[in-house]
Amino acid sequence: MRDGAVYSWSNAWFRWTIVSLAAFTVVSLLVGFVWLPSVHKDFTAQNLWDAVCRAAGVPSRWTGAQDVKTGPASTDVVLERRMVRTMDAGAVGRGATLALNCTMCHGAQGMSSSNAPNLSGQYPEVVIKQLLDYKAGRRSHTLMEALARDMSQQDIEDIAAYYAFLPKARTAPTTYDESLPALVRVGDPLRNIAPCISCHGGVDQKLGAPWIEGMPKDYLVEQLKAFKSGARRNDAQGQMRNMARPMSEQEIAEVAAFYARKASAGQRH
Ligand code: HEC
Ligand code: HEC
């Protein structure tokens, strides 16, 4: 046999080697990228390309595929200072009319006498964000989701304007003082719990952190437990989930009682 002819297509052995190598490659790609991933319980790829991307470790959001384990993304509302715009009288008036549907649970003046959250004096960007999250199904509550679904962006902004405008039902803010519960005052750095007053008012108020002073105790407990279990996941970057997760039931009860306490004391400003 001439030198070089070994690597010629006319050589049966050469042909066989190339064809079987190609076939083997295709089969192993199919097994590794399509069949193996498809037998995983959480497999959700909609097509061959998704399957290949999944197996190669491409994050599912790059391909648009939904990841079953993480469910919907936390929240898609971008908080903007613009939401805290000065409220015009028209918006407040329209908001007041829309809010007539809310008094049954949130109270005539936005101060709840049931276990629904107070809305009076709530920061407008908080009301806007929470309603948008209910509307998009990112915070779950059957009734609030249904109500929010029917609201336009304008309705939501007007309602937020109305509640922000209501005579300040906000109780005096917590000021730093040695007698505050430790978690409220200094948090617990070893467990990565930041002090509540560094976001919820007192020392600082972070954009999007709700006014929680004077909220019904049961509501506060319920929300903290929901963050802890991950049932509520509309907090951006998991900031509340990360804090609630290491908290014990007793700590949750203690901080909730602390924040609810002023409602009964009737200490208003
Ligand atoms: C039947 C009772 C009921 C009615 C009516 C109702 N709500 Fe609610 N609302 C609730 C409850 C309960 C929650 C807390 C739900 C949860 O756990 O997520 C809530 C939560 C909210 C929140 C989130 C507040 C926060 O601090 O996170 C907003 C904002 C809100 N409601 C606005 C409204 C508006 C606006 C209306 C009227 C259009 C309305 N609600 C009507 C019961 C009600
Ligand atoms: C790093 C800032 C930060 C710290 C520290 C923090 N929070 Fe929050 N908290 C937030 C934000 C932001 C939200 C709103 C999440 C969302 O967008 O739904 C929130 C929401 C809440 C809610 C739900 C209120 C409602 O009406 O929806 C409760 C209750 C709460 N926090 C309690 C606490 C307590 C108690 C502490 C201290 C142990 C604490 N938070 C510490 C940022 C913080």
Tab-separated table of C-alpha atoms and ligand atoms in Angstrom:
chain	number	residue	atom	x	y	z
A	1	MET	CA	0.000	0.000	0.000
A	2	ARG	CA	1.275	3.422	-0.967
A	3	ASP	CA	2.169	5.825	1.842
A	4	GLY	CA	-0.809	8.200	2.389
A	5	ALA	CA	-3.318	5.781	0.997
A	6	VAL	CA	-3.965	4.730	4.605
A	7	TYR	CA	-5.658	8.080	5.155
A	8	SER	CA	-7.625	7.913	1.948
A	9	TRP	CA	-11.404	7.626	1.764
A	10	SER	CA	-10.929	4.643	-0.590
A	11	ASN	CA	-9.418	2.711	2.308
A	12	ALA	CA	-12.266	0.713	3.870
A	13	TRP	CA	-10.661	0.761	7.314
A	14	PHE	CA	-10.215	4.508	7.235
A	15	ARG	CA	-13.834	4.971	6.131
A	16	TRP	CA	-15.072	2.677	8.868
A	17	THR	CA	-13.026	4.473	11.536
A	18	ILE	CA	-14.301	7.917	10.559
A	19	VAL	CA	-17.947	6.841	10.271
A	20	SER	CA	-17.926	4.978	13.577
A	21	LEU	CA	-16.174	7.874	15.323
A	22	ALA	CA	-18.841	10.257	14.015
A	23	ALA	CA	-21.642	7.900	15.020
A	24	PHE	CA	-20.143	7.413	18.475
A	25	THR	CA	-19.850	11.176	18.949
A	26	VAL	CA	-23.478	11.753	17.989
A	27	VAL	CA	-24.697	8.973	20.271
A	28	SER	CA	-22.707	10.239	23.260
A	29	LEU	CA	-23.901	13.812	22.671
A	30	LEU	CA	-27.496	12.594	22.616
A	31	VAL	CA	-27.005	10.546	25.775
A	32	GLY	CA	-25.140	13.270	27.662
A	33	PHE	CA	-27.063	16.319	26.559
A	34	VAL	CA	-30.550	15.011	25.875
A	35	TRP	CA	-31.336	11.632	27.377
A	36	LEU	CA	-29.563	11.968	30.750
A	37	PRO	CA	-30.902	15.446	31.574
A	38	SER	CA	-34.402	14.401	30.452
A	39	VAL	CA	-34.660	11.666	33.078
A	40	HIS	CA	-34.013	14.178	35.896
A	41	LYS	CA	-37.193	14.796	37.897
A	42	ASP	CA	-37.009	18.577	37.519
A	43	PHE	CA	-36.463	18.496	33.744
A	44	THR	CA	-38.357	21.342	32.118
A	45	ALA	CA	-36.626	22.007	28.805
A	46	GLN	CA	-39.178	22.634	26.102
A	47	ASN	CA	-37.070	21.551	23.132
A	48	LEU	CA	-33.826	19.983	22.029
A	49	TRP	CA	-31.918	23.267	22.173
A	50	ASP	CA	-33.099	23.895	25.766
A	51	ALA	CA	-32.041	20.388	26.690
A	52	VAL	CA	-28.562	20.911	25.250
A	53	CYS	CA	-28.215	24.271	27.025
A	54	ARG	CA	-29.355	22.771	30.333
A	55	ALA	CA	-26.886	19.919	30.091
A	56	ALA	CA	-24.082	22.315	29.223
A	57	GLY	CA	-24.917	24.317	32.342
A	58	VAL	CA	-26.256	27.402	30.577
A	59	PRO	CA	-28.456	29.309	33.106
A	60	SER	CA	-32.098	28.748	32.201
A	61	ARG	CA	-32.870	32.469	32.114
A	62	TRP	CA	-30.482	32.849	29.149
A	63	THR	CA	-32.608	30.511	27.110
A	64	GLY	CA	-35.912	31.774	28.451
A	65	ALA	CA	-36.729	28.372	29.978
A	66	GLN	CA	-38.537	28.406	33.345
A	67	ASP	CA	-36.728	26.723	36.185
A	68	VAL	CA	-39.259	24.734	38.180
A	69	LYS	CA	-37.312	24.809	41.419
A	70	THR	CA	-37.043	28.580	41.682
A	71	GLY	CA	-40.503	29.351	40.256
A	72	PRO	CA	-41.207	32.918	39.232
A	73	ALA	CA	-38.444	35.420	39.823
A	74	SER	CA	-38.592	37.280	43.113
A	75	THR	CA	-39.946	40.603	41.863
A	76	ASP	CA	-39.595	42.568	38.669
A	77	VAL	CA	-40.547	45.946	40.069
A	78	VAL	CA	-37.721	48.443	39.910
A	79	LEU	CA	-38.066	50.934	42.729
A	80	GLU	CA	-37.532	54.459	41.592
A	81	ARG	CA	-37.431	57.715	43.479
A	82	ARG	CA	-39.896	58.917	40.841
A	83	MET	CA	-42.588	56.853	42.558
A	84	VAL	CA	-42.255	59.165	45.536
A	85	ARG	CA	-43.359	62.107	43.412
A	86	THR	CA	-45.314	64.924	44.969
A	87	MET	CA	-48.956	63.992	44.885
A	88	ASP	CA	-51.370	66.187	43.028
A	89	ALA	CA	-54.883	66.710	44.361
A	90	GLY	CA	-56.408	64.973	41.339
A	91	ALA	CA	-54.533	61.743	42.044
A	92	VAL	CA	-55.461	61.846	45.730
A	93	GLY	CA	-59.137	62.381	44.851
A	94	ARG	CA	-59.224	59.539	42.339
A	95	GLY	CA	-57.348	57.332	44.806
A	96	ALA	CA	-59.891	58.117	47.535
A	97	THR	CA	-62.718	56.920	45.303
A	98	LEU	CA	-60.907	53.696	44.384
A	99	ALA	CA	-60.018	53.103	48.038
A	100	LEU	CA	-63.705	52.854	48.941
A	101	ASN	CA	-63.365	49.207	47.897
A	102	CYS	CA	-60.620	48.663	50.433
A	103	THR	CA	-62.154	50.026	53.639
A	104	MET	CA	-63.810	46.738	54.574
A	105	CYS	CA	-60.424	45.270	55.445
A	106	HIS	CA	-57.941	48.136	55.523
A	107	GLY	CA	-60.172	50.454	57.551
A	108	ALA	CA	-62.058	53.643	56.679
A	109	GLN	CA	-58.914	55.746	57.144
A	110	GLY	CA	-56.482	53.029	56.092
A	111	MET	CA	-56.012	51.907	59.694
A	112	SER	CA	-56.998	48.290	59.864
A	113	SER	CA	-58.977	46.960	62.770
A	114	SER	CA	-58.633	43.397	61.483
A	115	ASN	CA	-55.387	41.631	60.675
A	116	ALA	CA	-54.959	43.325	57.316
A	117	PRO	CA	-51.994	45.722	57.088
A	118	ASN	CA	-52.466	49.448	57.729
A	119	LEU	CA	-52.142	51.503	54.568
A	120	SER	CA	-52.566	54.969	55.992
A	121	GLY	CA	-49.322	56.914	55.745
A	122	GLN	CA	-47.605	53.997	54.001
A	123	TYR	CA	-44.837	55.121	51.635
A	124	PRO	CA	-46.299	55.436	48.122
A	125	GLU	CA	-43.513	53.404	46.511
A	126	VAL	CA	-44.323	50.533	48.899
A	127	VAL	CA	-48.039	50.534	48.029
A	128	ILE	CA	-47.149	50.707	44.311
A	129	LYS	CA	-44.600	47.909	44.524
A	130	GLN	CA	-46.782	45.575	46.569
A	131	LEU	CA	-49.815	46.084	44.310
A	132	LEU	CA	-47.675	45.463	41.202
A	133	ASP	CA	-46.321	42.283	42.814
A	134	TYR	CA	-49.847	41.031	43.601
A	135	LYS	CA	-50.902	41.949	40.065
A	136	ALA	CA	-48.047	39.909	38.590
A	137	GLY	CA	-48.628	37.021	41.002
A	138	ARG	CA	-45.250	37.553	42.641
A	139	ARG	CA	-46.764	38.023	46.089
A	140	SER	CA	-49.536	35.566	46.648
A	141	HIS	CA	-52.833	36.290	48.314
A	142	THR	CA	-55.941	35.167	46.438
A	143	LEU	CA	-58.034	38.225	47.132
A	144	MET	CA	-55.331	40.886	46.782
A	145	GLU	CA	-54.113	39.289	43.544
A	146	ALA	CA	-57.659	39.376	42.141
A	147	LEU	CA	-58.159	43.014	43.145
A	148	ALA	CA	-54.767	44.130	41.807
A	149	ARG	CA	-55.260	42.326	38.507
A	150	ASP	CA	-58.083	44.742	37.673
A	151	MET	CA	-56.084	47.865	38.517
A	152	SER	CA	-54.327	49.961	35.889
A	153	GLN	CA	-50.937	51.527	36.556
A	154	GLN	CA	-52.790	54.829	36.992
A	155	ASP	CA	-55.228	53.309	39.535
A	156	ILE	CA	-52.300	51.942	41.516
A	157	GLU	CA	-50.455	55.259	41.553
A	158	ASP	CA	-53.613	57.150	42.562
A	159	ILE	CA	-54.325	54.716	45.411
A	160	ALA	CA	-50.729	55.093	46.601
A	161	ALA	CA	-51.099	58.886	46.466
A	162	TYR	CA	-54.286	58.728	48.524
A	163	TYR	CA	-52.843	56.557	51.288
A	164	ALA	CA	-49.641	58.602	51.447
A	165	PHE	CA	-51.748	61.737	51.787
A	166	LEU	CA	-54.039	60.492	54.592
A	167	PRO	CA	-53.577	62.275	57.906
A	168	LYS	CA	-50.396	60.797	59.241
A	169	ALA	CA	-51.479	57.746	61.131
A	170	ARG	CA	-47.834	56.813	61.366
A	171	THR	CA	-46.771	56.414	64.927
A	172	ALA	CA	-43.622	58.185	66.098
A	173	PRO	CA	-40.603	56.435	64.608
A	174	THR	CA	-38.498	54.196	66.776
A	175	THR	CA	-35.399	55.992	67.878
A	176	TYR	CA	-32.296	54.170	68.958
A	177	ASP	CA	-32.467	53.343	72.616
A	178	GLU	CA	-30.894	50.651	74.750
A	179	SER	CA	-34.257	49.214	75.731
A	180	LEU	CA	-35.184	48.143	72.190
A	181	PRO	CA	-35.095	44.401	71.478
A	182	ALA	CA	-31.585	43.446	70.331
A	183	LEU	CA	-32.652	42.401	66.829
A	184	VAL	CA	-34.391	45.725	66.242
A	185	ARG	CA	-31.473	47.743	67.591
A	186	VAL	CA	-28.306	45.932	66.543
A	187	GLY	CA	-29.446	42.790	64.729
A	188	ASP	CA	-27.225	39.751	65.052
A	189	PRO	CA	-24.068	40.041	62.935
A	190	LEU	CA	-23.131	36.401	63.567
A	191	ARG	CA	-26.327	35.280	61.861
A	192	ASN	CA	-26.226	38.066	59.254
A	193	ILE	CA	-29.329	39.756	60.668
A	194	ALA	CA	-29.141	43.510	60.150
A	195	PRO	CA	-30.919	45.770	62.664
A	196	CYS	CA	-34.537	46.386	61.639
A	197	ILE	CA	-34.118	50.115	62.316
A	198	SER	CA	-31.411	50.346	59.655
A	199	CYS	CA	-34.060	49.822	56.958
A	200	HIS	CA	-37.506	50.280	58.495
A	201	GLY	CA	-36.957	53.727	59.966
A	202	GLY	CA	-35.359	54.852	63.178
A	203	VAL	CA	-31.809	55.028	61.917
A	204	ASP	CA	-32.447	54.836	58.191
A	205	GLN	CA	-35.318	54.130	55.845
A	206	LYS	CA	-34.441	52.120	52.757
A	207	LEU	CA	-36.444	52.766	49.605
A	208	GLY	CA	-39.109	50.061	49.419
A	209	ALA	CA	-38.970	49.014	53.090
A	210	PRO	CA	-42.536	49.388	54.402
A	211	TRP	CA	-43.564	51.433	57.408
A	212	ILE	CA	-44.269	48.632	59.890
A	213	GLU	CA	-44.749	50.524	63.149
A	214	GLY	CA	-48.214	49.955	64.527
A	215	MET	CA	-49.100	47.163	62.083
A	216	PRO	CA	-51.318	44.400	63.535
A	217	LYS	CA	-49.151	41.899	65.379
A	218	ASP	CA	-50.643	38.846	63.664
A	219	TYR	CA	-49.958	40.398	60.273
A	220	LEU	CA	-46.293	41.016	61.168
A	221	VAL	CA	-45.856	37.472	62.494
A	222	GLU	CA	-47.490	36.030	59.383
A	223	GLN	CA	-45.261	38.021	57.012
A	224	LEU	CA	-42.049	37.184	58.886
A	225	LYS	CA	-42.980	33.498	58.880
A	226	ALA	CA	-43.777	33.684	55.169
A	227	PHE	CA	-40.350	35.238	54.467
A	228	LYS	CA	-38.724	32.595	56.674
A	229	SER	CA	-40.361	29.689	54.850
A	230	GLY	CA	-39.941	31.317	51.448
A	231	ALA	CA	-43.713	31.385	50.877
A	232	ARG	CA	-43.324	35.142	50.383
A	233	ARG	CA	-40.471	35.849	48.015
A	234	ASN	CA	-41.183	39.223	46.470
A	235	ASP	CA	-38.421	40.986	48.437
A	236	ALA	CA	-35.692	42.022	46.000
A	237	GLN	CA	-32.434	40.077	46.475
A	238	GLY	CA	-34.085	38.112	49.285
A	239	GLN	CA	-33.215	40.833	51.782
A	240	MET	CA	-36.074	39.968	54.157
A	241	ARG	CA	-35.909	36.217	53.494
A	242	ASN	CA	-32.228	36.168	54.433
A	243	MET	CA	-32.993	37.926	57.686
A	244	ALA	CA	-36.086	35.955	58.656
A	245	ARG	CA	-34.602	32.537	57.879
A	246	PRO	CA	-32.296	32.358	60.924
A	247	MET	CA	-34.882	33.915	63.265
A	248	SER	CA	-36.601	31.651	65.787
A	249	GLU	CA	-40.370	31.661	66.298
A	250	GLN	CA	-39.803	33.374	69.605
A	251	GLU	CA	-37.697	36.129	68.058
A	252	ILE	CA	-40.358	36.657	65.402
A	253	ALA	CA	-43.010	36.987	68.105
A	254	GLU	CA	-40.804	39.419	70.026
A	255	VAL	CA	-40.055	41.819	67.145
A	256	ALA	CA	-43.676	41.628	65.931
A	257	ALA	CA	-44.951	42.504	69.404
A	258	PHE	CA	-42.455	45.356	69.529
A	259	TYR	CA	-43.529	46.890	66.217
A	260	ALA	CA	-47.230	46.338	66.917
A	261	ARG	CA	-47.066	47.775	70.429
A	262	LYS	CA	-47.512	51.410	69.530
A	263	ALA	CA	-50.863	50.815	67.879
A	264	SER	CA	-52.409	50.035	71.227
A	265	ALA	CA	-50.467	52.792	72.974
A	266	GLY	CA	-52.124	55.193	70.526
A	267	GLN	CA	-48.934	57.199	70.324
A	268	ARG	CA	-49.465	59.205	67.138
A	269	HIS	CA	-47.706	62.149	65.595
B	1	HEC	C1	-61.207	41.304	52.123
B	1	HEC	C2	-60.138	42.073	52.707
B	1	HEC	C3	-59.343	43.026	51.847
B	1	HEC	C4	-59.789	43.960	50.917
B	1	HEC	C5	-61.202	44.283	50.508
B	1	HEC	C6	-58.578	44.630	50.430
B	1	HEC	N1	-57.468	44.113	51.033
B	1	HEC	FE1	-55.555	44.684	50.705
B	1	HEC	N2	-54.878	43.233	51.950
B	1	HEC	C7	-55.682	42.365	52.669
B	1	HEC	C8	-54.845	41.413	53.385
B	1	HEC	C9	-55.324	40.293	54.299
B	1	HEC	C10	-53.501	41.733	53.049
B	1	HEC	C11	-52.237	40.989	53.451
B	1	HEC	C12	-52.112	39.872	52.453
B	1	HEC	C13	-50.840	39.087	52.474
B	1	HEC	O1	-50.611	38.365	53.430
B	1	HEC	O2	-50.063	39.206	51.501
B	1	HEC	C14	-53.566	42.899	52.165
B	1	HEC	C15	-52.448	43.540	51.654
B	1	HEC	C16	-52.487	44.726	50.936
B	1	HEC	C17	-51.332	45.519	50.572
B	1	HEC	C18	-49.883	45.232	50.962
B	1	HEC	C19	-49.550	46.084	52.176
B	1	HEC	C20	-48.209	45.842	52.800
B	1	HEC	O3	-47.917	46.496	53.809
B	1	HEC	O4	-47.429	45.027	52.293
B	1	HEC	C21	-51.777	46.585	49.852
B	1	HEC	C22	-50.938	47.704	49.271
B	1	HEC	C23	-53.211	46.453	49.770
B	1	HEC	N3	-53.619	45.324	50.446
B	1	HEC	C24	-54.041	47.351	49.104
B	1	HEC	C25	-55.417	47.180	48.974
B	1	HEC	C26	-56.254	48.046	48.164
B	1	HEC	C27	-55.749	49.242	47.408
B	1	HEC	C28	-57.531	47.556	48.261
B	1	HEC	C29	-58.786	48.100	47.614
B	1	HEC	C30	-58.753	48.274	46.188
B	1	HEC	C31	-57.486	46.392	49.134
B	1	HEC	N4	-56.182	46.182	49.533
B	1	HEC	C32	-58.589	45.640	49.490
B	1	HEC	C33	-57.058	42.370	52.715
B	1	HEC	C34	-57.877	43.132	51.897
B	2	HEC	C1	-31.716	45.489	54.611
B	2	HEC	C2	-32.924	46.196	54.914
B	2	HEC	C3	-33.919	45.525	55.848
B	2	HEC	C4	-33.716	45.116	57.145
B	2	HEC	C5	-32.427	45.173	57.961
B	2	HEC	C6	-34.985	44.610	57.602
B	2	HEC	N1	-35.930	44.734	56.604
B	2	HEC	FE1	-37.878	44.160	56.735
B	2	HEC	N2	-38.154	44.687	54.781
B	2	HEC	C7	-37.201	45.262	53.963
B	2	HEC	C8	-37.761	45.472	52.646
B	2	HEC	C9	-37.048	46.104	51.462
B	2	HEC	C10	-39.097	45.009	52.707
B	2	HEC	C11	-40.115	45.002	51.565
B	2	HEC	C12	-39.963	43.726	50.788
B	2	HEC	C13	-40.830	43.734	49.548
B	2	HEC	O1	-40.488	44.462	48.618
B	2	HEC	O2	-41.837	43.043	49.519
B	2	HEC	C14	-39.298	44.521	54.057
B	2	HEC	C15	-40.505	43.968	54.508
B	2	HEC	C16	-40.756	43.636	55.830
B	2	HEC	C17	-42.034	43.191	56.336
B	2	HEC	C18	-43.323	43.051	55.537
B	2	HEC	C19	-44.111	44.328	55.715
B	2	HEC	C20	-45.263	44.492	54.768
B	2	HEC	O3	-46.202	45.201	55.144
B	2	HEC	O4	-45.241	43.973	53.641
B	2	HEC	C21	-41.879	42.967	57.677
B	2	HEC	C22	-42.950	42.512	58.664
B	2	HEC	C23	-40.485	43.255	58.002
B	2	HEC	N3	-39.838	43.656	56.857
B	2	HEC	C24	-39.944	43.149	59.272
B	2	HEC	C25	-38.591	43.342	59.561
B	2	HEC	C26	-38.014	43.095	60.871
B	2	HEC	C27	-38.786	42.680	62.115
B	2	HEC	C28	-36.669	43.344	60.754
B	2	HEC	C29	-35.587	43.173	61.798
B	2	HEC	C30	-35.437	41.843	62.332
B	2	HEC	C31	-36.431	43.741	59.375
B	2	HEC	N4	-37.618	43.723	58.693
B	2	HEC	C32	-35.196	44.074	58.871
B	2	HEC	C33	-35.906	45.587	54.306
B	2	HEC	C34	-35.305	45.277	55.516
